[in-house]
Short mmCIF file of C-alpha atoms in Angstrom, two decimals:
data_model
loop_
_atom_site.label_atom_id
_atom_site.label_comp_id
_atom_site.label_asym_id
_atom_site.label_seq_id
_atom_site.Cartn_x
_atom_site.Cartn_y
_atom_site.Cartn_z
CA UNK A 1 38.04 7.23 -158.74
CA UNK A 2 37.11 3.43 -159.56
CA UNK A 3 41.15 2.92 -160.08
CA UNK A 4 42.01 4.61 -156.90
CA UNK A 5 39.05 2.35 -155.06
CA UNK A 6 40.89 -0.62 -156.15
CA UNK A 7 44.07 0.78 -155.09
CA UNK A 8 45.60 0.63 -158.87
CA UNK A 9 47.59 4.01 -158.22
CA UNK A 10 49.79 3.40 -161.09
CA UNK A 11 46.42 3.31 -163.50
CA UNK A 12 45.37 6.44 -161.41
CA UNK A 13 48.66 8.36 -162.31
CA UNK A 14 48.17 6.86 -166.24
CA UNK A 15 44.79 8.33 -166.32
CA UNK A 16 45.89 11.86 -165.17
CA UNK A 17 48.85 11.54 -167.57
CA UNK A 18 46.69 10.76 -170.43
CA UNK A 19 44.12 13.39 -169.22
CA UNK A 20 47.00 16.30 -169.29
CA UNK A 21 47.99 15.50 -173.09
CA UNK A 22 44.10 15.22 -174.31
CA UNK A 23 43.80 18.60 -172.73
CA UNK A 24 47.04 20.07 -173.33
CA UNK A 25 47.29 20.89 -169.89
CA UNK A 26 50.42 19.47 -167.80
CA UNK A 27 49.51 20.40 -164.34
CA UNK A 28 45.67 19.17 -164.68
CA UNK A 29 44.59 17.21 -161.87
CA UNK A 30 47.89 18.42 -159.84
CA UNK A 31 46.30 18.08 -156.48
CA UNK A 32 44.93 15.02 -156.73
CA UNK A 33 48.22 13.72 -158.10
CA UNK A 34 50.48 15.23 -155.11
CA UNK A 35 47.81 14.01 -152.83
CA UNK A 36 48.33 10.42 -154.01
CA UNK A 37 51.85 10.78 -154.08
CA UNK A 38 51.91 11.56 -150.45
CA UNK A 39 49.89 9.15 -149.59
CA UNK A 40 51.78 6.58 -151.05
CA UNK A 41 55.09 7.50 -149.76
CA UNK A 42 56.43 8.69 -153.63
CA UNK A 43 57.33 11.98 -152.26
CA UNK A 44 59.82 12.90 -155.14
CA UNK A 45 56.66 12.64 -157.45
CA UNK A 46 54.86 15.20 -155.21
CA UNK A 47 58.01 17.60 -155.42
CA UNK A 48 57.60 17.02 -159.88
CA UNK A 49 54.23 18.08 -159.54
CA UNK A 50 55.10 21.18 -157.10
CA UNK A 51 57.68 21.97 -159.92
CA UNK A 52 55.44 21.61 -162.87
CA UNK A 53 53.01 24.22 -161.62
CA UNK A 54 55.87 26.62 -160.65
CA UNK A 55 56.29 26.75 -164.58
CA UNK A 56 52.56 28.01 -164.80
CA UNK A 57 52.10 30.05 -161.73
CA UNK A 58 54.74 32.57 -161.49
CA UNK A 59 53.03 34.49 -158.97
CA UNK A 60 52.58 31.31 -156.49
CA UNK A 61 56.42 30.33 -155.86
CA UNK A 62 56.53 31.35 -152.15
CA UNK A 63 53.52 29.47 -151.77
CA UNK A 64 54.46 26.47 -153.91
CA UNK A 65 57.82 26.68 -151.94
CA UNK A 66 56.33 26.79 -148.66
CA UNK A 67 54.32 23.55 -149.33
CA UNK A 68 57.68 21.76 -150.31
CA UNK A 69 59.13 22.94 -147.22
CA UNK A 70 56.31 21.47 -145.32
CA UNK A 71 56.74 18.17 -147.57
CA UNK A 72 60.31 17.98 -146.39
CA UNK A 73 59.88 18.28 -142.68
CA UNK A 74 58.18 14.65 -142.51
CA UNK A 75 61.25 12.61 -141.49
CA UNK A 76 60.64 9.91 -144.22
CA UNK A 77 59.99 12.77 -146.95
CA UNK A 78 63.00 14.62 -146.60
CA UNK A 79 65.54 12.60 -148.67
CA UNK A 80 63.38 12.01 -151.82
CA UNK A 81 62.79 15.71 -151.75
CA UNK A 82 66.19 16.58 -151.32
CA UNK A 83 67.09 13.95 -154.57
CA UNK A 84 64.20 15.19 -156.12
CA UNK A 85 65.08 18.54 -156.15
CA UNK A 86 68.68 17.83 -156.98
CA UNK A 87 67.58 16.32 -159.92
CA UNK A 88 65.50 19.07 -160.97
CA UNK A 89 68.69 21.35 -161.14
CA UNK A 90 69.15 20.16 -164.42
CA UNK A 91 65.95 21.64 -165.86
CA UNK A 92 65.90 25.44 -166.72
CA UNK A 93 62.18 25.75 -166.11
CA UNK A 94 62.28 24.86 -162.71
CA UNK A 95 65.41 26.33 -161.91
CA UNK A 96 63.67 29.05 -159.77
CA UNK A 97 61.81 27.24 -157.48
CA UNK A 98 64.56 25.02 -156.95
CA UNK A 99 66.93 27.91 -156.12
CA UNK A 100 64.42 28.95 -153.66
CA UNK A 101 63.77 26.01 -151.88
CA UNK A 102 66.89 23.26 -151.89
CA UNK A 103 69.01 25.13 -149.34
CA UNK A 104 66.12 25.41 -146.91
CA UNK A 105 65.60 21.34 -147.23
CA UNK A 106 69.16 20.71 -146.46
CA UNK A 107 68.90 22.55 -143.56
CA UNK A 108 65.92 20.50 -142.34
CA UNK A 109 67.98 17.26 -143.05
CA UNK A 110 70.66 18.65 -140.94
CA UNK A 111 73.09 19.45 -143.82
CA UNK A 112 74.39 22.86 -143.31
CA UNK A 113 77.27 22.91 -145.64
CA UNK A 114 75.35 21.67 -148.44
CA UNK A 115 72.27 24.23 -147.72
CA UNK A 116 74.87 26.88 -147.87
CA UNK A 117 76.43 25.44 -151.26
CA UNK A 118 72.44 25.53 -152.64
CA UNK A 119 71.71 29.04 -151.59
CA UNK A 120 75.27 30.21 -152.59
CA UNK A 121 74.26 28.66 -156.12
CA UNK A 122 71.10 30.18 -156.39
CA UNK A 123 72.48 33.74 -155.78
CA UNK A 124 74.65 33.36 -158.50
CA UNK A 125 71.86 32.87 -160.66
CA UNK A 126 69.44 35.17 -159.35
CA UNK A 127 71.30 37.78 -157.13
CA UNK A 128 68.03 38.88 -155.29
CA UNK A 129 68.19 35.72 -153.56
CA UNK A 130 70.89 37.47 -151.61
CA UNK A 131 68.32 38.28 -149.26
CA UNK A 132 67.58 35.15 -147.72
CA UNK A 133 71.27 34.93 -146.59
CA UNK A 134 70.22 36.31 -143.03
CA UNK A 135 67.35 33.75 -142.80
CA UNK A 136 70.05 31.08 -143.64
CA UNK A 137 72.48 32.69 -141.15
CA UNK A 138 69.92 32.66 -138.26
CA UNK A 139 68.91 29.13 -138.58
CA UNK A 140 72.38 27.92 -139.59
CA UNK A 141 73.37 29.47 -135.62
CA UNK A 142 70.11 28.16 -133.92
CA UNK A 143 71.86 24.59 -135.31
CA UNK A 144 75.12 25.18 -134.19
CA UNK A 145 76.69 25.61 -137.68
CA UNK A 146 78.75 28.36 -136.48
CA UNK A 147 81.27 28.33 -139.51
CA UNK A 148 78.25 28.42 -142.17
CA UNK A 149 76.65 31.13 -140.21
CA UNK A 150 79.81 33.31 -140.52
CA UNK A 151 80.27 32.96 -144.36
CA UNK A 152 76.93 33.54 -144.83
CA UNK A 153 76.96 36.99 -143.13
CA UNK A 154 80.34 37.60 -144.56
CA UNK A 155 78.47 37.21 -148.36
CA UNK A 156 75.57 39.18 -147.10
CA UNK A 157 77.90 42.40 -146.02
CA UNK A 158 79.12 42.15 -149.55
CA UNK A 159 75.42 42.21 -150.87
CA UNK A 160 72.67 45.32 -151.19
CA UNK A 161 69.28 45.74 -150.63
CA UNK A 162 69.33 43.91 -147.37
CA UNK A 163 67.02 45.09 -144.38
CA UNK A 164 70.00 44.76 -142.15
CA UNK A 165 72.64 47.81 -141.77
CA UNK A 166 76.43 46.73 -142.79
CA UNK A 167 77.47 47.04 -138.95
CA UNK A 168 74.70 44.80 -137.89
CA UNK A 169 75.97 42.25 -140.28
CA UNK A 170 79.52 42.55 -139.46
CA UNK A 171 78.70 41.93 -135.72
CA UNK A 172 76.78 39.15 -136.44
CA UNK A 173 79.20 37.68 -138.75
CA UNK A 174 81.45 38.27 -136.03
CA UNK A 175 79.75 36.94 -133.06
CA UNK A 176 79.35 33.64 -135.32
CA UNK A 177 82.86 33.31 -135.83
CA UNK A 178 83.40 33.67 -132.14
CA UNK A 179 81.57 30.79 -131.65
CA UNK A 180 83.15 28.95 -134.38
CA UNK A 181 86.15 29.39 -132.39
CA UNK A 182 87.64 31.10 -135.44
CA UNK A 183 89.33 33.88 -133.42
CA UNK A 184 91.75 35.21 -135.71
CA UNK A 185 88.88 35.96 -138.01
CA UNK A 186 86.62 37.27 -135.62
CA UNK A 187 89.43 39.80 -134.87
CA UNK A 188 89.63 40.63 -138.10
CA UNK A 189 85.67 41.18 -138.87
CA UNK A 190 85.90 43.43 -135.50
CA UNK A 191 88.96 45.48 -137.03
CA UNK A 192 86.84 46.04 -140.36
CA UNK A 193 84.06 47.38 -138.12
CA UNK A 194 86.23 49.96 -136.46
CA UNK A 195 87.78 51.02 -139.86
CA UNK A 196 84.27 51.63 -141.00
CA UNK A 197 82.39 52.81 -137.95
CA UNK A 198 84.91 54.46 -135.49
CA UNK A 199 83.18 56.53 -133.15
CA UNK A 200 79.92 54.82 -132.93
CA UNK A 201 78.63 52.59 -130.53
CA UNK A 202 79.07 49.73 -132.98
CA UNK A 203 82.88 50.72 -133.30
CA UNK A 204 83.42 51.15 -129.55
CA UNK A 205 81.53 47.55 -129.18
CA UNK A 206 84.14 46.22 -131.57
CA UNK A 207 86.88 47.63 -129.77
CA UNK A 208 85.83 45.86 -126.64
CA UNK A 209 85.26 42.60 -128.40
CA UNK A 210 88.81 42.68 -129.57
CA UNK A 211 90.28 43.44 -126.31
CA UNK A 212 88.35 40.08 -125.05
CA UNK A 213 89.65 38.23 -127.64
CA UNK A 214 93.37 39.16 -126.98
CA UNK A 215 92.83 38.34 -123.29
CA UNK A 216 91.46 35.17 -124.21
CA UNK A 217 94.27 33.85 -126.03
CA UNK A 218 96.58 35.30 -123.71
CA UNK A 219 97.91 38.17 -125.76
CA UNK A 220 97.67 40.53 -122.94
CA UNK A 221 99.46 43.30 -124.13
CA UNK A 222 97.33 43.98 -127.28
CA UNK A 223 93.76 43.54 -125.09
CA UNK A 224 95.24 46.25 -122.62
CA UNK A 225 96.35 48.32 -125.89
CA UNK A 226 92.61 48.19 -127.01
CA UNK A 227 90.79 48.65 -123.55
CA UNK A 228 92.99 51.87 -123.24
CA UNK A 229 91.38 52.91 -126.09
CA UNK A 230 87.98 52.74 -124.37
CA UNK A 231 89.15 54.17 -121.14
CA UNK A 232 90.75 57.26 -122.80
CA UNK A 233 88.37 58.10 -125.14
CA UNK A 234 84.49 57.12 -123.97
CA UNK A 235 82.50 58.17 -120.97
CA UNK A 236 80.07 55.28 -120.97
CA UNK A 237 79.95 53.61 -117.93
CA UNK A 238 79.18 50.25 -119.34
CA UNK A 239 81.70 50.25 -121.93
CA UNK A 240 84.51 51.61 -118.95
CA UNK A 241 83.51 49.05 -116.46
CA UNK A 242 83.85 46.45 -119.04
CA UNK A 243 87.44 48.02 -120.31
CA UNK A 244 88.74 48.01 -116.95
CA UNK A 245 87.85 44.62 -116.26
CA UNK A 246 89.40 43.61 -119.32
CA UNK A 247 92.76 45.55 -118.67
CA UNK A 248 92.77 44.74 -114.89
CA UNK A 249 92.76 41.46 -115.40
CA UNK A 250 95.50 41.48 -117.98
CA UNK A 251 97.52 43.47 -115.60
CA UNK A 252 97.24 40.82 -113.10
CA UNK A 253 98.03 38.21 -115.69
CA UNK A 254 101.35 40.37 -116.30
CA UNK A 255 102.12 39.88 -112.76
CA UNK A 256 101.65 44.46 -112.33
CA UNK A 257 99.91 44.43 -109.58
CA UNK A 258 100.01 47.93 -108.84
CA UNK A 259 99.09 49.32 -112.42
CA UNK A 260 95.95 46.48 -112.18
CA UNK A 261 95.13 48.04 -108.70
CA UNK A 262 94.86 51.27 -110.56
CA UNK A 263 92.83 50.28 -113.38
CA UNK A 264 90.31 48.89 -111.05
CA UNK A 265 90.36 51.83 -108.95
CA UNK A 266 88.88 53.99 -112.00
CA UNK A 267 85.89 52.36 -111.27
CA UNK A 268 82.86 54.68 -109.73
CA UNK A 269 81.15 53.63 -106.62
CA UNK A 270 77.86 55.12 -108.44
CA UNK A 271 77.73 52.70 -111.19
CA UNK A 272 75.44 49.63 -111.17
CA UNK A 273 75.98 46.37 -112.61
CA UNK A 274 78.26 43.33 -112.33
CA UNK A 275 81.19 44.94 -113.89
CA UNK A 276 81.45 47.53 -110.98
CA UNK A 277 80.79 45.13 -108.14
CA UNK A 278 83.71 42.76 -109.76
CA UNK A 279 86.13 45.95 -109.99
CA UNK A 280 85.95 46.61 -106.00
CA UNK A 281 86.30 42.76 -105.88
CA UNK A 282 89.15 43.09 -107.83
CA UNK A 283 90.51 45.79 -105.74
CA UNK A 284 90.13 43.15 -102.80
CA UNK A 285 91.69 40.96 -104.58
CA UNK A 286 94.82 42.20 -105.23
CA UNK A 287 95.25 43.43 -101.68
CA UNK A 288 94.82 40.04 -100.74
CA UNK A 289 97.52 38.82 -103.28
CA UNK A 290 99.58 41.62 -101.69
CA UNK A 291 99.11 40.29 -97.98
CA UNK A 292 97.70 43.59 -96.93
CA UNK A 293 94.58 41.77 -95.36
CA UNK A 294 92.73 44.84 -93.82
CA UNK A 295 92.43 46.67 -96.94
CA UNK A 296 91.77 43.68 -98.66
CA UNK A 297 88.60 43.52 -96.18
CA UNK A 298 87.61 46.76 -96.72
CA UNK A 299 87.43 46.12 -100.59
CA UNK A 300 85.29 43.16 -100.12
CA UNK A 301 83.00 44.56 -98.17
CA UNK A 302 82.13 47.33 -100.60
CA UNK A 303 81.62 44.89 -103.07
CA UNK A 304 79.45 42.65 -100.72
CA UNK A 305 77.42 45.64 -99.37
CA UNK A 306 77.13 48.05 -102.68
CA UNK A 307 76.37 45.13 -105.20
CA UNK A 308 74.65 42.01 -103.44
CA UNK A 309 75.03 39.86 -106.87
CA UNK A 310 74.94 36.36 -105.72
CA UNK A 311 77.75 34.70 -107.28
CA UNK A 312 80.30 37.29 -106.41
CA UNK A 313 78.62 38.09 -102.89
CA UNK A 314 79.42 34.86 -102.27
CA UNK A 315 83.04 34.89 -103.41
CA UNK A 316 82.96 37.61 -100.90
CA UNK A 317 81.91 36.15 -98.01
CA UNK A 318 84.32 32.84 -98.62
CA UNK A 319 87.21 35.12 -98.76
CA UNK A 320 86.29 36.98 -95.70
CA UNK A 321 85.68 34.00 -93.79
CA UNK A 322 89.23 33.04 -94.92
CA UNK A 323 90.77 36.02 -93.72
CA UNK A 324 89.35 36.43 -90.43
CA UNK A 325 89.31 32.72 -89.46
CA UNK A 326 93.15 33.03 -90.45
CA UNK A 327 93.37 35.91 -87.93
CA UNK A 328 95.57 34.83 -84.67
CA UNK A 329 95.03 38.08 -82.15
CA UNK A 330 95.99 40.89 -83.93
CA UNK A 331 98.46 39.20 -86.78
CA UNK A 332 97.86 36.93 -89.61
CA UNK A 333 99.73 33.65 -89.79
CA UNK A 334 102.53 33.88 -92.87
CA UNK A 335 100.89 30.83 -94.37
CA UNK A 336 97.86 33.36 -95.16
CA UNK A 337 100.19 35.16 -97.54
CA UNK A 338 101.60 31.78 -98.53
CA UNK A 339 97.90 30.95 -99.59
CA UNK A 340 97.22 34.23 -101.13
CA UNK A 341 100.39 33.93 -103.56
CA UNK A 342 99.46 30.31 -104.66
CA UNK A 343 95.84 31.72 -105.35
CA UNK A 344 97.52 34.38 -107.74
CA UNK A 345 99.60 31.91 -109.49
CA UNK A 346 96.34 29.68 -110.06
CA UNK A 347 94.83 32.87 -111.40
CA UNK A 348 97.50 33.40 -113.61
CA UNK A 349 97.69 29.80 -115.33
CA UNK A 350 100.43 28.09 -113.06
CA UNK A 351 98.22 25.11 -111.73
CA UNK A 352 101.43 22.95 -111.11
CA UNK A 353 103.24 25.64 -109.02
CA UNK A 354 99.85 26.62 -107.13
CA UNK A 355 98.84 23.12 -106.76
CA UNK A 356 102.44 22.29 -104.77
CA UNK A 357 101.90 25.01 -102.54
CA UNK A 358 98.22 23.67 -101.44
CA UNK A 359 99.53 20.21 -101.06
CA UNK A 360 102.09 21.69 -98.85
CA UNK A 361 100.01 24.18 -96.66
CA UNK A 362 97.31 21.80 -96.06
CA UNK A 363 99.53 19.50 -94.08
CA UNK A 364 100.75 22.21 -91.57
CA UNK A 365 98.51 25.29 -91.81
CA UNK A 366 95.88 26.30 -89.24
CA UNK A 367 92.18 24.82 -90.40
CA UNK A 368 90.84 27.71 -92.08
CA UNK A 369 93.73 27.72 -94.71
CA UNK A 370 93.72 23.99 -94.82
CA UNK A 371 90.29 23.88 -95.69
CA UNK A 372 90.68 26.45 -98.57
CA UNK A 373 93.94 24.46 -99.90
CA UNK A 374 91.71 21.43 -99.91
CA UNK A 375 88.99 23.06 -101.42
CA UNK A 376 91.06 24.78 -104.61
CA UNK A 377 93.18 21.51 -104.94
CA UNK A 378 90.04 19.36 -105.22
CA UNK A 379 88.48 22.02 -107.94
CA UNK A 380 92.05 21.74 -110.27
CA UNK A 381 91.67 17.92 -109.95
CA UNK A 382 88.11 17.97 -111.35
CA UNK A 383 88.78 20.64 -113.82
CA UNK A 384 91.80 18.40 -115.04
CA UNK A 385 89.46 15.31 -114.94
CA UNK A 386 91.78 13.56 -112.41
CA UNK A 387 88.08 12.27 -110.60
CA UNK A 388 89.53 10.28 -107.99
CA UNK A 389 91.60 12.44 -106.70
CA UNK A 390 89.31 15.49 -106.63
CA UNK A 391 86.55 12.84 -104.93
CA UNK A 392 89.47 11.83 -102.28
CA UNK A 393 90.22 15.73 -101.67
CA UNK A 394 86.55 16.71 -101.33
CA UNK A 395 85.86 13.93 -98.72
CA UNK A 396 88.64 15.20 -96.66
CA UNK A 397 86.34 18.33 -96.43
CA UNK A 398 82.98 16.83 -96.30
CA UNK A 399 84.12 14.73 -93.59
CA UNK A 400 84.67 17.55 -91.30
CA UNK A 401 81.60 18.69 -89.17
CA UNK A 402 83.51 21.80 -88.34
CA UNK A 403 83.90 23.52 -91.53
CA UNK A 404 81.33 25.68 -93.31
CA UNK A 405 82.39 24.03 -96.56
CA UNK A 406 81.47 20.60 -95.58
CA UNK A 407 77.98 20.35 -97.54
CA UNK A 408 79.14 21.90 -100.48
CA UNK A 409 81.95 19.43 -100.79
CA UNK A 410 79.91 16.25 -100.25
CA UNK A 411 77.63 17.99 -103.01
CA UNK A 412 80.68 18.35 -105.38
CA UNK A 413 81.28 14.23 -105.12
CA UNK A 414 77.64 13.64 -105.57
CA UNK A 415 78.26 15.41 -108.57
CA UNK A 416 80.99 14.12 -110.01
CA UNK A 417 79.70 10.65 -109.45
CA UNK A 418 76.73 11.54 -111.64
CA UNK A 419 78.79 13.33 -114.17
CA UNK A 420 80.68 9.74 -114.30
CA UNK A 421 77.11 8.09 -114.75
CA UNK A 422 77.43 6.20 -111.34
CA UNK A 423 73.89 7.17 -110.27
CA UNK A 424 73.55 5.17 -107.53
CA UNK A 425 77.02 6.22 -105.69
CA UNK A 426 75.81 9.84 -106.46
CA UNK A 427 72.54 9.02 -104.94
CA UNK A 428 74.10 7.65 -101.53
CA UNK A 429 76.56 10.82 -101.37
CA UNK A 430 73.39 13.12 -101.50
CA UNK A 431 71.37 11.06 -98.96
CA UNK A 432 74.56 11.22 -96.75
CA UNK A 433 74.64 14.94 -97.53
CA UNK A 434 70.90 15.25 -96.49
CA UNK A 435 70.82 13.39 -93.27
CA UNK A 436 74.25 15.05 -91.81
CA UNK A 437 73.38 18.69 -92.87
CA UNK A 438 69.61 18.93 -93.22
CA UNK A 439 69.02 22.58 -93.19
CA UNK A 440 71.93 23.54 -95.63
CA UNK A 441 71.49 25.20 -98.89
CA UNK A 442 73.27 22.32 -100.42
CA UNK A 443 71.16 19.64 -98.92
CA UNK A 444 68.02 21.69 -100.67
CA UNK A 445 70.17 21.15 -103.66
CA UNK A 446 70.60 17.41 -102.87
CA UNK A 447 67.11 16.64 -102.67
CA UNK A 448 66.25 18.08 -106.11
CA UNK A 449 69.43 16.06 -107.68
CA UNK A 450 67.89 12.96 -106.19
CA UNK A 451 64.79 13.58 -107.57
CA UNK A 452 66.43 13.67 -111.37
CA UNK A 453 68.58 10.63 -110.57
CA UNK A 454 65.50 8.71 -110.02
CA UNK A 455 64.48 8.70 -113.70
CA UNK A 456 67.83 7.51 -114.65
CA UNK A 457 68.95 4.15 -115.22
CA UNK A 458 71.03 2.82 -112.38
CA UNK A 459 74.76 2.29 -112.76
CA UNK A 460 77.71 2.07 -110.47
CA UNK A 461 76.80 0.30 -107.40
#
């Protein structure tokens, strides 16, 4: 105590060491030593004290582990704690506590690969530590370490005595692989689930996931084959609706509109949810692509009336406005059919072909078709990162007082400037929007965005 009062901390530690030797107890005065090490920033010394106590307190490993983890959460302590634990690995008597805690400290430091290696190393020596794999995987996923998350669940799938079932572990493994964009590995994992748990809810979820992945990577026929397994063998409305959505979209991608229509037509009106709404919307889309505009209107109306979910409801409204706004008397202009075919090309990924038609039609078509062409062209420019062309095209829409889309076009211009960090230009456009269209929904959004931009450093005059 006297030495501590004069801040002779090395002297204090020497007294503690002599006292321990005198009474034959290597952990005597441990609380005092730990407090001194922490107060003086010598965190490695505190870790060593915890390790010494672990040799004598076999039943207190969980508590000691928690104290080391709490210490490591101090930003100034993390690296010292890691280094102390790495050095301690060489001593057999400390091995159990190091195996319990080192991986957690690596995660605190943001090093997922080292954390996983530390946990795997511990499991080799103490197989019961495999119980920690799901905890590691959950935390790794929260940190965005999806590769390590998937690998941990893979190890868990080969372990015994875990609180999760094998099916749950494999599904979580596949989810991590998907988020890591390791699609081939995810496909294999889902195939394992189908083989082991076919006919169960887990099995059908895996079939649906495989179909979704195949669609994502452009293997449309394989996606259709997987979706057909669900359509032919299950009666679950939710599974059927999702399988129909995947199969129908893949058939559209392949250009088989007739088969796509027959697929979406399997939907039942009494089904609930967005998938059912999407099926009726796509029935309208197919008729739209084919130029059967009256039939298209009837399906858009069903989707709008029966399932008034906001985003697809807006899509229905916009398509109905386009069709009805293009009608001349009892007929529709040929340019509307050309526009519908261009929209189909865009959906199928042929952006060059679609853009060529949008540009051509925007120069000659009537106002409703011209605005739709400009709007879709601007969206493609924006997706491709061609910001100046996107702004220029949106401006052609926004400068008109006549079109319904002018407010949203101006909002898009402001958003692009904000995304580019040109906050002053963004605010100027939002203010213009509020002035010209004060009662629009876009104006309300513009007011909110101006408030957000006020907190940012002004750039771009």
